Coordinates of C-alpha atoms in Angstrom, one line a residue:
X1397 CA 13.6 -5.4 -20.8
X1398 CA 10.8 -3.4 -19.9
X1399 CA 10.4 -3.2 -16.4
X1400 CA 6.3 -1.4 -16.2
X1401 CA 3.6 -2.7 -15.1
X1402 CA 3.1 -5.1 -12.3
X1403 CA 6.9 -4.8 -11.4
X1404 CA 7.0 -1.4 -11.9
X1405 CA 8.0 0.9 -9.4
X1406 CA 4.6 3.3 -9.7
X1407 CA 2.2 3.5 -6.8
X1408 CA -0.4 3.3 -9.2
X1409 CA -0.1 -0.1 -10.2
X1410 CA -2.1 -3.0 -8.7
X1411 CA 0.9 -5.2 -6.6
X1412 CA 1.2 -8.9 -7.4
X1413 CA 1.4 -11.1 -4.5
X1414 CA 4.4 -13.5 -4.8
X1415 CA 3.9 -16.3 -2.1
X1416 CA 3.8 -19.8 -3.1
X1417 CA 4.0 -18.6 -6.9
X1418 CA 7.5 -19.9 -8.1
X1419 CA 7.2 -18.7 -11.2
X1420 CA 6.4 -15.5 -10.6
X1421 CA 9.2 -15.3 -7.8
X1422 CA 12.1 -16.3 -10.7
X1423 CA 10.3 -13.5 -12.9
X1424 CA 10.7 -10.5 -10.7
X1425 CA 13.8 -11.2 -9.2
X1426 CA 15.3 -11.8 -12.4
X1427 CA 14.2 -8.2 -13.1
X1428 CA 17.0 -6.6 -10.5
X1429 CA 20.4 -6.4 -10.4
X1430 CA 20.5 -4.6 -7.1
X1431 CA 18.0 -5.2 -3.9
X1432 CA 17.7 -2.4 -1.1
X1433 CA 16.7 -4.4 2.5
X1434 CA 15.0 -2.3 5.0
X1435 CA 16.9 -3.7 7.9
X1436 CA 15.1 -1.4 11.0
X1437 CA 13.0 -4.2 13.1
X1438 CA 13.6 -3.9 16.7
X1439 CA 10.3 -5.8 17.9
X1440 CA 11.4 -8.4 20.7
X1441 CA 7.8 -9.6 21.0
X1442 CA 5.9 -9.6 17.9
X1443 CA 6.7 -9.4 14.0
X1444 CA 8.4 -6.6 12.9
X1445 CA 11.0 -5.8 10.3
X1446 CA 12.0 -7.6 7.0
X1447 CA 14.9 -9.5 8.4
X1448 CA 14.5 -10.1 12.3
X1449 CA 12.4 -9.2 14.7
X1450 CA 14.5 -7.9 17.9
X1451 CA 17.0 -10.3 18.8
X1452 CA 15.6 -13.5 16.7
X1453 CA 15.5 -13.6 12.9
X1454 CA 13.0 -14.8 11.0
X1455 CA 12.8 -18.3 9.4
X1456 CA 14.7 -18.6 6.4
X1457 CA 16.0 -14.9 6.5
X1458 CA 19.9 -16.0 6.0
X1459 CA 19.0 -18.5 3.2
X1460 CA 17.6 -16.0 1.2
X1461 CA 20.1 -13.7 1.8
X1462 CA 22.6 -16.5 0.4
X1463 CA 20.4 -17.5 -2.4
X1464 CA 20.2 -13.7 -3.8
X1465 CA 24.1 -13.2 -3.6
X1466 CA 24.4 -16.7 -5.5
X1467 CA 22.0 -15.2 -8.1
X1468 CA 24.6 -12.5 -8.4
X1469 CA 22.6 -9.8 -7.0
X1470 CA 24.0 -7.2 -4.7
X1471 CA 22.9 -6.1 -1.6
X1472 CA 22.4 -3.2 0.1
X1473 CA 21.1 -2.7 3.8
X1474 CA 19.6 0.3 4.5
X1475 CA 18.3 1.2 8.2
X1476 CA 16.7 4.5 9.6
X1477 CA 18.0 3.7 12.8
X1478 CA 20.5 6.2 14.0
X1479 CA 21.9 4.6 17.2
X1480 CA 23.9 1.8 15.8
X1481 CA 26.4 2.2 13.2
X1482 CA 27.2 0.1 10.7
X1483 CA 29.9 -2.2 12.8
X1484 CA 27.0 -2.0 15.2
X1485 CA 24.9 -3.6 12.2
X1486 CA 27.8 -6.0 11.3
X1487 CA 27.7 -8.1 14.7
X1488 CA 24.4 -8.5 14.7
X1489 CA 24.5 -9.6 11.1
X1490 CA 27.5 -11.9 12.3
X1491 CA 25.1 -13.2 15.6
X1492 CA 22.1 -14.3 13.5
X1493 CA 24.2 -16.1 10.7
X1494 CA 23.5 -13.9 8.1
X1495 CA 25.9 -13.2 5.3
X1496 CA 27.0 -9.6 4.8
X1497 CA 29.5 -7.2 5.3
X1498 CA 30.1 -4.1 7.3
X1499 CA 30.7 -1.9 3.6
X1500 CA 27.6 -3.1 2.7
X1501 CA 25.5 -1.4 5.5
X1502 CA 24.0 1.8 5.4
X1503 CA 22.2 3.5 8.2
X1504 CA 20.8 7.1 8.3
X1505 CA 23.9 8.4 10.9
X1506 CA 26.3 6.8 8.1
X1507 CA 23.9 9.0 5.5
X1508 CA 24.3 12.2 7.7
X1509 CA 27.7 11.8 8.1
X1510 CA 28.3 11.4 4.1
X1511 CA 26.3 14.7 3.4
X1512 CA 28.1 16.4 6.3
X1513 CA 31.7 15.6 4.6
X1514 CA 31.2 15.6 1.4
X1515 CA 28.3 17.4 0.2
X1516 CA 27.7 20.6 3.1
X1517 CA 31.3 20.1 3.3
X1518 CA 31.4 23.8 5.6
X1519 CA 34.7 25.4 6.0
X1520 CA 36.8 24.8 9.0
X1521 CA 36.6 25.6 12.1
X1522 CA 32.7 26.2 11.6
X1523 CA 31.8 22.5 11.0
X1524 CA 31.6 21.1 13.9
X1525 CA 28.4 19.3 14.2
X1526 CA 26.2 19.3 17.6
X1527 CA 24.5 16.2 18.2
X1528 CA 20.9 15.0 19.8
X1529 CA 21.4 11.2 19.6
X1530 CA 23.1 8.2 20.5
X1531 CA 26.6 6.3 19.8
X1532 CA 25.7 5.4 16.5
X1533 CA 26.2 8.9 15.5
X1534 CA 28.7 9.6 17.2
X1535 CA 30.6 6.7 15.5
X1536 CA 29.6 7.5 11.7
X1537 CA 31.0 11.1 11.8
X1538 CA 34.6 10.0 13.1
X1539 CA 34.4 7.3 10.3
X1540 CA 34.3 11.1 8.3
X1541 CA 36.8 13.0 10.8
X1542 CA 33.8 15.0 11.4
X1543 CA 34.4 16.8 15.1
X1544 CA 31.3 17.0 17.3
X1545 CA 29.8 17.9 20.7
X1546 CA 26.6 16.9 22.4
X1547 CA 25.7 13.3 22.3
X1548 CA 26.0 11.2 24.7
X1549 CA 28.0 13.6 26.8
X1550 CA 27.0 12.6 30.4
X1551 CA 27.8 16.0 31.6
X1552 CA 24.3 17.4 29.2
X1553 CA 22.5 14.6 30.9
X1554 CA 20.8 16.6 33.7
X1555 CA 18.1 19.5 34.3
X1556 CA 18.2 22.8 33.4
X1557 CA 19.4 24.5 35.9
X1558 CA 18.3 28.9 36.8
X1559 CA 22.1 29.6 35.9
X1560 CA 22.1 27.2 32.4
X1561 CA 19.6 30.4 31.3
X1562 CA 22.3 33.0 31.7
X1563 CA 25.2 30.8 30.0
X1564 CA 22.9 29.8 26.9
X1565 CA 22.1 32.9 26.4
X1566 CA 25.3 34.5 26.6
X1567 CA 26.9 32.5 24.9
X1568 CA 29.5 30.8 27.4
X1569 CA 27.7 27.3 27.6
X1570 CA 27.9 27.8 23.5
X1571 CA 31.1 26.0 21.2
X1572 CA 31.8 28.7 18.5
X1573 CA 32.6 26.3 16.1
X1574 CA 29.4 24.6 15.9
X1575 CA 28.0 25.0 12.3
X1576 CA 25.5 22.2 12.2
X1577 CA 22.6 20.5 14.6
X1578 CA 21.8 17.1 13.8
X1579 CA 19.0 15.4 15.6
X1580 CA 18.2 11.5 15.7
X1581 CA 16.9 9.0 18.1
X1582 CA 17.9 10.3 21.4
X1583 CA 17.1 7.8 24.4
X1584 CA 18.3 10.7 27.1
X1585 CA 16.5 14.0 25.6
X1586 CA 16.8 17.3 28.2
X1587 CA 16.1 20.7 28.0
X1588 CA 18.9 21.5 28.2
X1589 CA 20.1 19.6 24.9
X1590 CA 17.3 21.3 23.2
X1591 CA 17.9 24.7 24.2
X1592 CA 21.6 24.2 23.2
X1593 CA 20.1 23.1 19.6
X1594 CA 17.6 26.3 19.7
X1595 CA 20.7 28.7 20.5
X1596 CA 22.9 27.1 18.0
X1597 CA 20.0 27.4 15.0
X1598 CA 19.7 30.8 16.3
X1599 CA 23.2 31.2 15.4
X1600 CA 22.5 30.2 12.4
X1601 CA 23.8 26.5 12.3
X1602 CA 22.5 24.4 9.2
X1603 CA 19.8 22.0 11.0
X1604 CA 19.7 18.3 10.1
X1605 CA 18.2 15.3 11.2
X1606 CA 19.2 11.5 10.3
X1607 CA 15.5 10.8 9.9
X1608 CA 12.2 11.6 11.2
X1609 CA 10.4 8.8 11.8
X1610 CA 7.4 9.8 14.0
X1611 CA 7.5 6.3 15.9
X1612 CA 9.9 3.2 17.3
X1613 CA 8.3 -0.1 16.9
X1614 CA 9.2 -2.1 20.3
X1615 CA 7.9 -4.4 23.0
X1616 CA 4.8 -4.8 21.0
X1617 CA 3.7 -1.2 20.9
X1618 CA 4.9 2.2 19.7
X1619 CA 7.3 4.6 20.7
X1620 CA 8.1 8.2 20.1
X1621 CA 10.8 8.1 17.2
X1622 CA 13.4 10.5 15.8
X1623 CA 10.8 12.6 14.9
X1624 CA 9.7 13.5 18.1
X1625 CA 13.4 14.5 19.2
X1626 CA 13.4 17.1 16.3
X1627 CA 9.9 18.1 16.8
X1628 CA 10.8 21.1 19.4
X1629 CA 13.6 22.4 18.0
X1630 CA 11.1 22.2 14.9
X1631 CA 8.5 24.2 16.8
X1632 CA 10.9 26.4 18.7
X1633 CA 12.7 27.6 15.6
X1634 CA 10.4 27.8 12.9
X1635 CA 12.6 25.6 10.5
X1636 CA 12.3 22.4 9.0
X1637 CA 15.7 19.8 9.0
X1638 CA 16.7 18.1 6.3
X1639 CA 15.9 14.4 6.8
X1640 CA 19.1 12.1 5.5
X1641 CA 17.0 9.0 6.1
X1642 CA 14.1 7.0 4.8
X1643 CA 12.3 8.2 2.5
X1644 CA 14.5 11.0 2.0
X1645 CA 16.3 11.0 -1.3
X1646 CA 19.0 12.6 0.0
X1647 CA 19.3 9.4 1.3
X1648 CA 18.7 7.2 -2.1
X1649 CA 21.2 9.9 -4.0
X1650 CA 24.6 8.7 -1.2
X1651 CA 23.4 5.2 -1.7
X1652 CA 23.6 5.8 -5.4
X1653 CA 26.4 7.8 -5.3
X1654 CA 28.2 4.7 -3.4
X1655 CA 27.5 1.5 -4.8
X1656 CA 27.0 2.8 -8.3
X1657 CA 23.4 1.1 -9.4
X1658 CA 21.3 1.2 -12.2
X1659 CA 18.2 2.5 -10.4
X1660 CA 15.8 1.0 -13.1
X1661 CA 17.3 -2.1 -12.3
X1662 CA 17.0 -2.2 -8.5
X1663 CA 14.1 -3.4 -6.0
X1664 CA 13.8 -1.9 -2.6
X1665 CA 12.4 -4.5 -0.3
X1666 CA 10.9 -2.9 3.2
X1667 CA 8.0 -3.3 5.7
X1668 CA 6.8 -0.1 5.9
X1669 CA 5.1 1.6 3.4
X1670 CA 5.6 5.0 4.3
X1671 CA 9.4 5.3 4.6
X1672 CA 10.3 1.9 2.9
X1673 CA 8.3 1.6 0.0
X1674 CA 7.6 5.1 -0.7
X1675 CA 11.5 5.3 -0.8
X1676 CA 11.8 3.1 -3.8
X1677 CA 8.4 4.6 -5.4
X1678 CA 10.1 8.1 -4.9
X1679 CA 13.5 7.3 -5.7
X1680 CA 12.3 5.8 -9.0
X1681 CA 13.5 2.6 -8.9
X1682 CA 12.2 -0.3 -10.6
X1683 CA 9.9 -1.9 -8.3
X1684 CA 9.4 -2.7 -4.3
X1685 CA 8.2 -5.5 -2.4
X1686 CA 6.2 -5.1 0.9
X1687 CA 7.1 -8.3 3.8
X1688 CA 4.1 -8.8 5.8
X1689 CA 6.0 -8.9 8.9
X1690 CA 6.1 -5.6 9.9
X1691 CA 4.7 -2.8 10.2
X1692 CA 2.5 -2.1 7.4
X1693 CA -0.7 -4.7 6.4
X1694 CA -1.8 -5.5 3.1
X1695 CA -4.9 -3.6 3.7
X1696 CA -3.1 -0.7 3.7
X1697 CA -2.1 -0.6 -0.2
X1698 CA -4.7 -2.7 -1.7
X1699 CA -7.8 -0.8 -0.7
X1700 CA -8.9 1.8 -3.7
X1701 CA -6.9 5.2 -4.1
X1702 CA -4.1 3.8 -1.4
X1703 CA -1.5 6.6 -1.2
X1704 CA 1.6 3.8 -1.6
X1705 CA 1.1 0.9 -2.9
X1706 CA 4.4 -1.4 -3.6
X1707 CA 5.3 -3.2 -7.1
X1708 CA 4.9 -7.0 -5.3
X1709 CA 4.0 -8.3 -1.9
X1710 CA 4.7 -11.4 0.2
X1711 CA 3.9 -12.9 3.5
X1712 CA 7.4 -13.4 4.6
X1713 CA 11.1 -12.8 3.1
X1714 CA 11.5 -16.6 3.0
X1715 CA 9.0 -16.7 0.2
X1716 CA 11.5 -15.5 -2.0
X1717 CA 13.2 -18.9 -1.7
X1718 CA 9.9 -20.5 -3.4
X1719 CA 9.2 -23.3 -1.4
X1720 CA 6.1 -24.5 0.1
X1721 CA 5.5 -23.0 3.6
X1722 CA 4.8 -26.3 5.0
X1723 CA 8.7 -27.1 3.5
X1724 CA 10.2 -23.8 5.1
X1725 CA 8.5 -24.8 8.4
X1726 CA 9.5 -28.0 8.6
X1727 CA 13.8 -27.1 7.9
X1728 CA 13.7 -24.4 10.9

């Protein structure tokens, strides 16, 4: 089966759009065995994401979820965001009614903690990790018995005090056995937690983050992002981290690794073109669809010399289902 041109995965191709075109719809699903869904929308008041936007899904969502597994397709959720695991994931799968399981989640924390275990794999004791983020994290790397410090340790939750100066820099306010910083979405950032990270990179700790993502869609604006938790110890240091989230394929190599796909034969479905799509166009699979109901517009990809352009585009994720809009209206 050849799988070029319009459903190709190429940024260079012209993208077909789907809605309201059964026909078409059969066609380029039947062309995957496997289908990677962005699953990062935390907007409470206006469209964004692929599968729900904050704390309401959108129309449809679980019935197409349901009518991909009954074609025998398998799924894979795939989320840059670092503060919930994947239980985290699970019951809020489990509180919208949509079909999937916990093993079938997998979140840039889970990512980090995969490459921390079982790739950097760093001799004990000198693997500890420290941590500039939220529970999620924290969670993923005891699913790997990985030991950390930092986090959401209310005791680093303060200003930096004349005396922290002294203890930072000799070494007292230090844990030896740190080997690794690993930055993410951090909703309590301090000083003092980056001047912890600085000393330990100074040490010479191996510096990751679970993605960069400069901003955080929510309340119907935008908000600094991972990115902008790792930017100073980025500009204090000199170094760069390795990313373990979208588009990273660090990222698209553990997913791999772990459900065992046929890249060729695999779709990546997202809303953002810059970390969703260009994660598919990157990690070579065979095709992506953009969902209109995020982040990225359809201006974006289909004005001349666009920088990522996706395989196939559609309005909304229900369109998959192939039924009129007025029909899909009507049943919600």
């Amino acid at each position: 089966m050849v799988l070029g041109g319009i459903f190709g995965g190429s940024s260079t191709t012209t993208p077909q759009y789907l809605t309201g075109d059964k026909t078409a719809i059969d066609a380029f699903i039947d062309q995957f065995d496997t289908f990677l869904f962005d699953c990062d929308g935390a907007d409470r008041r206006r469209r964004i994401g692929v599968l729900w936007s904050g704390d309401h899904k959108f129309p449809g969502t679980a019935e197409t979820i349901d009518m991909l597994r009954s074609r025998g397709k398998q799924l894979v959720f795939v989320t840059n965001n670092s503060t919930k695991s994947r239980a985290d994931y699970k019951k809020k799968f489990d509180g919208m009614g949509i079909s999937a399981e916990e093993e079938e989640v997998f979140g840039s924390s889970y990512s980090a903690a995969i490459y921390i275990a079982r790739i950097l794999a760093l001799p004990p004791p000198k693997n500890k990790v420290y941590v500039l983020g939220e529970s999620g994290v924290e969670q993923e790397l005891q699913s790997e018995n990985i030991s950390y410090c930092g986090g959401t340790d209310p005791l680093l939750r303060r200003e930096m005090m004349p005396i922290d100066f002294e203890s930072v820099a000799s070494g007292e306010l230090l844990d030896d056995d740190v080997g690794i910083v690993l930055t993410g979405l951090d909703f309590h950032p301090s000083y003092l937690k980056i001047a912890l990270g600085m000393a330990y990179l100074r040490r010479g700790a191996k510096f990751l983050a679970t993605n960069t993502d400069s901003t955080l869609p929510s309340a119907g604006s935008l908000f600094p992002g991972a990115g902008a938790i790792s930017a100073p110890l980025v500009a204090a240091s000199g170094q760069t981290p390795l990313a373990l989230g979208k588009p990273s394929q660090a990222m698209m190599d553990a997913i791999e690794g772990k459900f065992k796909f046929d890249r060729k034969r695999a779709c990546m479905v997202g809303d953002r073109l810059n970390t969703d799509i260009q994660f598919g166009i990157e990690g070579d699979l065979g095709g992506t669809l953009c969902v209109l109901t995020g982040v990225s517009k359809k201006e974006e990809f289909l004005v001349k010399d666009a920088k990522v352009v996706p395989s196939a585009y559609v309005d909304t994720l229900s369109d998959l289902l192939g039924e009129s809009k007025a029909k899909a209206e009507a049943s919600t």
